[in-house]
Coordinates of C-alpha atoms in Angstrom, one line a residue:
M664 CA -0.1 0.0 0.0
A665 CA 1.4 3.3 -1.0
E666 CA 1.2 6.6 1.0
G667 CA -2.2 8.4 0.1
G668 CA -4.2 5.3 0.1
G669 CA -3.6 4.4 -3.6
T670 CA -2.3 1.4 -5.3
K671 CA 0.7 1.5 -7.5
R672 CA 0.8 -1.2 -10.3
L673 CA 4.1 -2.9 -10.9
R674 CA 4.9 -3.4 -14.6
T675 CA 5.4 -7.2 -15.5
A676 CA 7.3 -8.8 -18.3
G677 CA 4.2 -9.1 -20.3
D678 CA 3.4 -5.5 -20.0
G679 CA 6.9 -4.6 -21.6
Q680 CA 6.3 -6.9 -24.7
D681 CA 3.0 -5.2 -25.2
V682 CA 4.5 -1.7 -25.4
V683 CA 7.3 -2.9 -27.6
A684 CA 4.6 -4.6 -29.9
S685 CA 2.4 -1.4 -30.1
A686 CA 5.5 0.7 -31.1
E687 CA 6.4 -1.7 -33.9
D688 CA 2.8 -1.5 -35.3
T689 CA 2.9 2.3 -35.4
E690 CA 6.4 2.1 -37.2
L691 CA 4.9 -0.2 -39.7
R692 CA 1.9 1.8 -40.4
L693 CA 3.9 5.0 -40.8
R694 CA 6.2 3.2 -43.5
R695 CA 3.3 2.0 -45.3
R696 CA 1.6 5.6 -45.5
I697 CA 5.0 7.0 -46.5
A698 CA 5.4 4.4 -49.1
E699 CA 1.7 5.2 -50.4
L700 CA 2.6 9.0 -50.4
E701 CA 5.9 8.4 -52.5
S702 CA 3.9 6.2 -54.8
E703 CA 1.4 9.1 -55.2
N704 CA 4.1 11.7 -55.7
E705 CA 5.7 9.6 -58.5
M706 CA 2.4 9.1 -60.2
L707 CA 2.0 13.0 -60.1
R708 CA 5.5 13.6 -61.4
R709 CA 5.0 11.4 -64.3
R710 CA 1.8 12.8 -65.1
G711 CA 3.5 16.4 -65.2
Q712 CA 6.1 15.1 -67.7
V713 CA 3.4 13.8 -69.9
E714 CA 1.9 17.1 -69.8
G715 CA 5.1 18.9 -70.7
S716 CA 6.2 19.8 -67.4
S717 CA 9.9 19.1 -66.4
H718 CA 9.3 20.4 -62.9
D719 CA 9.7 18.2 -59.9
V720 CA 7.7 20.5 -57.7
L721 CA 4.3 19.2 -56.9
P722 CA 1.0 21.0 -57.0
V723 CA 0.0 22.3 -53.8
G724 CA -3.8 22.9 -52.6
T725 CA -6.7 23.3 -55.1
L726 CA -6.6 25.3 -58.3
I727 CA -9.6 27.6 -58.1
V728 CA -10.7 29.1 -61.4
V729 CA -12.5 32.5 -61.3
D730 CA -14.7 33.6 -64.5
L731 CA -13.6 37.1 -64.4
S732 CA -16.0 38.3 -67.1
R733 CA -18.6 38.0 -64.7
V734 CA -17.2 40.9 -62.3
E735 CA -19.3 43.9 -62.8
S736 CA -18.0 47.0 -64.4
S737 CA -18.5 49.1 -61.5
V738 CA -16.2 46.8 -59.4
V739 CA -13.6 47.0 -62.1
G740 CA -13.8 50.9 -62.0
H741 CA -13.3 50.9 -58.4
I742 CA -10.0 48.6 -58.7
T743 CA -8.8 50.7 -61.5
S744 CA -9.1 53.7 -59.5
F745 CA -6.1 52.5 -57.6
L746 CA -3.9 51.8 -60.9
G747 CA -1.8 55.0 -61.3
T748 CA -0.1 54.3 -64.8
S749 CA -0.8 53.0 -68.0
R750 CA 1.2 50.0 -67.7
E751 CA -0.9 49.0 -64.8
L752 CA -3.8 49.4 -66.7
L753 CA -2.3 47.5 -69.6
N754 CA -1.6 44.6 -67.1
L755 CA -5.3 44.7 -66.2
A756 CA -6.4 44.5 -69.5
L757 CA -4.0 41.4 -70.3
T758 CA -5.5 39.6 -67.1
C759 CA -9.0 38.9 -68.7
K760 CA -10.3 39.7 -72.1
A761 CA -13.5 41.1 -70.6
F762 CA -11.5 43.8 -69.2
G763 CA -9.5 44.6 -72.5
L764 CA -11.9 44.1 -75.3
R765 CA -14.7 46.6 -76.4
Q766 CA -17.9 46.2 -74.7
P767 CA -20.9 46.1 -77.1
A768 CA -23.0 47.5 -74.6
S769 CA -20.7 50.4 -74.2
T770 CA -22.2 53.6 -76.2
L771 CA -18.6 54.3 -77.8
N772 CA -17.6 50.6 -77.9
W773 CA -14.7 51.2 -75.6
S774 CA -13.3 48.6 -73.1
L775 CA -13.7 48.9 -69.6
V776 CA -9.7 49.6 -69.5
E777 CA -10.1 52.3 -72.4
E778 CA -12.8 53.9 -70.2
E779 CA -10.7 54.1 -67.2
A780 CA -7.8 55.3 -69.2
R781 CA -9.9 58.2 -70.7
Q782 CA -10.9 59.0 -67.1
A783 CA -7.5 59.1 -65.9
V784 CA -6.5 61.6 -68.7
R785 CA -9.4 63.7 -68.4
S786 CA -8.9 64.1 -64.5
R787 CA -5.2 64.8 -64.8
A788 CA -4.7 67.1 -67.8
T789 CA -5.3 70.8 -67.7
D790 CA -7.6 72.3 -70.4
G791 CA -4.3 73.3 -72.3
E792 CA -2.7 69.9 -72.2
I793 CA -6.1 68.2 -73.5
G794 CA -5.6 70.5 -76.5
C795 CA -2.4 69.0 -77.4
I796 CA -3.2 65.4 -76.6
P797 CA -3.8 63.3 -79.9
Q798 CA -7.6 62.9 -81.0
Y799 CA -8.9 59.5 -80.2
V800 CA -9.4 57.6 -83.3
R801 CA -11.0 54.1 -82.9
G802 CA -8.5 51.5 -84.1
T803 CA -5.4 53.3 -84.5
V804 CA -5.1 55.6 -81.4
T805 CA -6.3 54.3 -78.1
W806 CA -7.1 56.0 -74.7
L807 CA -4.6 53.6 -73.0
S808 CA -1.6 55.0 -75.5
I809 CA -2.9 58.5 -75.1
L810 CA -2.4 58.2 -71.4
N811 CA 1.0 56.7 -71.7
R812 CA 2.0 59.4 -73.9
F813 CA 0.4 61.9 -71.4
E814 CA 2.7 60.4 -68.7
H815 CA 5.8 61.3 -70.7
L816 CA 5.0 64.8 -72.4
L817 CA 7.9 66.9 -71.4
Q818 CA 11.1 65.5 -72.5
F819 CA 13.8 66.4 -74.8
D820 CA 13.3 63.7 -77.6
V821 CA 15.0 65.4 -80.8
L822 CA 18.6 66.6 -80.5
L823 CA 19.8 68.7 -83.5
G824 CA 23.6 69.5 -83.9
G825 CA 26.7 67.7 -82.8
F826 CA 27.5 69.3 -79.4
I827 CA 24.6 68.2 -77.1
E828 CA 23.4 65.2 -75.2
H829 CA 21.1 63.9 -72.7
R830 CA 22.5 64.4 -69.2
N831 CA 23.2 61.0 -67.6
G832 CA 20.8 59.5 -70.0
D833 CA 17.7 61.3 -68.8
K834 CA 15.8 62.8 -71.4
T835 CA 14.3 65.5 -69.3
A836 CA 17.8 67.1 -69.0
V837 CA 20.3 68.1 -71.8
C838 CA 24.0 69.7 -71.7
A839 CA 26.3 71.2 -74.3
T840 CA 29.3 68.9 -74.9
A841 CA 31.6 71.5 -76.9
G842 CA 32.7 74.9 -76.9
D843 CA 31.6 77.9 -78.9
S844 CA 29.0 75.7 -80.9
Y845 CA 25.3 75.8 -80.3
S846 CA 23.1 72.7 -80.5
T847 CA 19.5 72.4 -79.8
A848 CA 17.0 70.1 -78.2
V849 CA 13.3 69.9 -78.9
S850 CA 10.2 68.6 -76.9
S851 CA 8.8 67.5 -80.1
S852 CA 6.2 64.9 -78.9
Y853 CA 4.4 67.8 -76.8
V854 CA 3.0 69.9 -79.4
M855 CA 0.9 72.7 -78.1
R856 CA -2.2 73.7 -80.4
S857 CA -4.3 75.6 -78.3
G858 CA -5.0 76.4 -74.5
A859 CA -2.5 77.4 -72.2
H860 CA 0.6 75.4 -71.2
Y861 CA 3.5 76.3 -68.5
A862 CA 6.6 74.5 -68.2
E863 CA 9.6 75.2 -66.0
F864 CA 13.3 75.0 -67.1
L865 CA 16.0 74.7 -64.5
I866 CA 19.3 76.0 -65.8
T867 CA 22.9 76.2 -65.6
G868 CA 24.9 78.8 -67.5
T869 CA 23.0 81.0 -70.2
P870 CA 20.8 79.0 -72.6
Y871 CA 18.2 80.1 -74.9
I872 CA 14.8 79.0 -74.2
G873 CA 11.7 79.3 -76.3
I874 CA 9.1 77.9 -78.7
V875 CA 9.3 76.7 -82.3
R876 CA 6.8 75.1 -84.9
P877 CA 6.7 71.2 -84.9
L878 CA 9.0 69.8 -87.5
P879 CA 8.4 66.2 -87.5
G880 CA 9.9 65.5 -90.9
L881 CA 13.3 67.0 -90.1
D882 CA 15.9 64.6 -90.1
A883 CA 18.0 65.2 -87.0
G884 CA 20.9 63.2 -88.1
A885 CA 21.5 65.5 -90.9
Y886 CA 22.8 68.2 -88.6
Q887 CA 25.9 67.2 -87.0
E888 CA 27.6 70.9 -86.8
E889 CA 26.3 73.9 -85.0
F890 CA 22.6 74.2 -85.1
Y891 CA 19.9 76.8 -83.8
F892 CA 16.6 77.9 -85.0
I893 CA 17.0 81.8 -85.1
G894 CA 20.0 83.4 -86.9
E895 CA 21.4 84.0 -90.5
S896 CA 23.3 80.6 -90.2
S897 CA 20.0 78.5 -89.3
F898 CA 18.3 76.5 -91.9
P899 CA 15.1 78.2 -92.9
T900 CA 14.6 76.5 -96.2
D901 CA 14.6 73.1 -94.4
F902 CA 12.4 74.5 -91.6
L903 CA 9.6 76.0 -94.2
A904 CA 9.7 72.6 -96.1
Q905 CA 7.9 71.5 -93.0
R906 CA 5.2 73.9 -93.1
S907 CA 1.6 72.4 -92.5
D908 CA -1.9 74.0 -92.9
D909 CA -2.2 74.2 -89.0
W910 CA 0.5 76.8 -89.0
G911 CA -2.2 79.2 -90.4
D912 CA -1.2 82.9 -91.0
G913 CA 0.9 83.2 -87.8
D914 CA 4.5 84.7 -88.8
V915 CA 6.4 83.9 -85.7
H916 CA 7.9 80.5 -86.5
A917 CA 10.5 80.7 -83.5
C918 CA 10.8 82.9 -80.6
D919 CA 13.2 82.5 -77.6
Y920 CA 14.5 84.0 -74.4
F921 CA 18.4 84.6 -73.7
C922 CA 18.9 83.9 -70.0
C923 CA 22.2 85.8 -70.0
D924 CA 20.4 89.2 -70.4
G925 CA 16.8 88.5 -70.9
Q926 CA 16.5 89.8 -74.5
M927 CA 14.0 88.2 -76.9
S928 CA 14.5 86.7 -80.6
W929 CA 12.0 85.8 -83.0
T930 CA 12.0 85.0 -86.8
N931 CA 9.6 83.9 -89.7
W932 CA 12.3 82.1 -91.2
G933 CA 12.0 84.5 -94.3
D934 CA 12.5 88.4 -94.4
E935 CA 11.6 88.8 -90.7
L936 CA 14.4 88.4 -88.2
N937 CA 14.6 90.0 -84.9
E938 CA 17.8 89.0 -82.6
R939 CA 18.3 90.0 -79.1
V940 CA 15.7 92.9 -78.8
D941 CA 14.4 94.3 -75.5
W942 CA 10.9 94.0 -74.2
D943 CA 8.9 95.2 -71.1
G944 CA 10.1 93.1 -68.3
V945 CA 13.4 92.1 -69.6
E946 CA 15.7 90.6 -66.9
G947 CA 18.4 88.0 -67.2
C948 CA 18.7 84.7 -65.4
G949 CA 22.0 82.7 -64.2
S950 CA 23.0 79.2 -62.9
G951 CA 20.4 77.7 -60.3
D952 CA 17.4 80.0 -61.5
T953 CA 14.1 78.4 -62.8
V954 CA 12.8 80.0 -65.9
G955 CA 8.9 79.6 -66.3
M956 CA 7.3 79.9 -69.8
L957 CA 3.5 80.3 -70.1
L958 CA 2.4 80.0 -73.6
N959 CA -1.4 80.9 -74.1
L960 CA -2.7 80.2 -77.4
D961 CA -6.0 81.6 -76.8
E962 CA -4.4 85.0 -76.0
G963 CA -1.6 84.4 -78.5
T964 CA 1.1 85.4 -75.9
L965 CA 4.3 83.9 -74.5
T966 CA 5.0 85.1 -70.9
V967 CA 8.3 84.6 -69.0
Y968 CA 8.5 84.0 -65.1
K969 CA 11.9 84.0 -63.1
N970 CA 11.7 81.7 -60.0
N971 CA 7.8 81.9 -60.0
R972 CA 8.1 85.8 -60.5
R973 CA 6.4 87.1 -63.4
L974 CA 8.3 89.3 -65.7
G975 CA 5.9 89.9 -68.2
V976 CA 4.7 89.2 -71.7
M977 CA 7.7 88.5 -74.0
K978 CA 5.9 88.2 -77.2
D979 CA 2.1 88.2 -78.5
G980 CA 0.7 87.6 -82.0
L981 CA 1.1 84.0 -81.6
S982 CA -0.9 81.4 -83.2
G983 CA -0.7 77.8 -84.6
P984 CA 1.2 75.1 -83.0
Y985 CA 4.3 75.0 -81.1
C986 CA 7.1 73.0 -79.2
W987 CA 9.2 73.8 -76.3
Y988 CA 13.1 74.0 -77.4
V989 CA 16.4 75.0 -75.8
S990 CA 19.7 76.0 -77.3
L991 CA 23.0 75.5 -75.5
V992 CA 26.8 76.1 -75.7
K993 CA 29.7 74.9 -73.8
H994 CA 31.8 77.8 -72.3
E995 CA 35.4 77.8 -71.2
T996 CA 34.5 77.0 -67.3
F997 CA 31.1 75.5 -67.6
A998 CA 28.5 73.9 -70.1
D999 CA 25.0 75.1 -70.3
T1000 CA 22.5 72.6 -69.2
V1001 CA 18.8 72.6 -68.9
S1002 CA 16.0 70.2 -67.5
I1003 CA 12.5 70.6 -68.3
K1004 CA 9.2 69.7 -66.3
R1005 CA 5.7 70.6 -66.3
G1006 CA 4.8 73.4 -63.5
T1007 CA 2.0 74.8 -62.0
L1008 CA 1.3 78.5 -63.0
P1009 CA 2.6 80.6 -60.0
N1010 CA -0.1 82.8 -58.4

């Protein structure tokens, strides 16, 4: 009798044999189960090889197929409102044909992604920017491509002359590479046809900054020496060969601001050449300054700002389409550099 009034059972030899037998049975069952699993795995591997897969990774879990075409357009619209770029919308269109294909029920026969791209453009672009965005033409230009273009509007995509390059591969910035020879960079993909457009140029040195007619057929590779739009040594015949009907009757084909002293130049590439003339509000800029340019095609004016301070209207009588451009040169101790970006008009 043990303390506490209980009985303590003593293990016999027979009891030990029972424990050993039970452990052996458990191990045997485990081995059988492992063999069964290995057999199933081998069958899955062979099935995967027959179906063209050489991977040894076994499928995990259950594959659930969701019919995305049954998702309501309102839900898709809510989802896409969180997508910020044209690439993200493109990926959504590739996810399911119901998102990317035209919807017969739509009044304009657009896809859900196209409609979201259109709304994104309309919500982000100013009235002036809307005026320079390509017109939507079904089958050739899509709202998705327009959104992509809108996201990359301001950059120097055309370089003219052999003494200029993009700074560190960045197309929003250019720098001069040789001394005493001007070269020019144009933001040719951003054509301003109507409305108001404001851009900011962060400068080093004393570049020329201005507007020029769009010249899409000009062969940039043909000009490997000094190049500028305004001056007796420019290429007016080549420029006028690019004339189109939308230039209208306007005779200001290029106009720029010289950062050194603030003087203005303009030309019609014919009998009118005005270089380095004063205007009301003339004032120069220097390295580190930001030059703002406001082109208002409703009023036909080009207004200049210095570090968000309005200097005044530099040129009026403007009409027809224009692009932003800069002309640069490398000086003895430094090189002109300019970066461009869309800006918000100062108060």
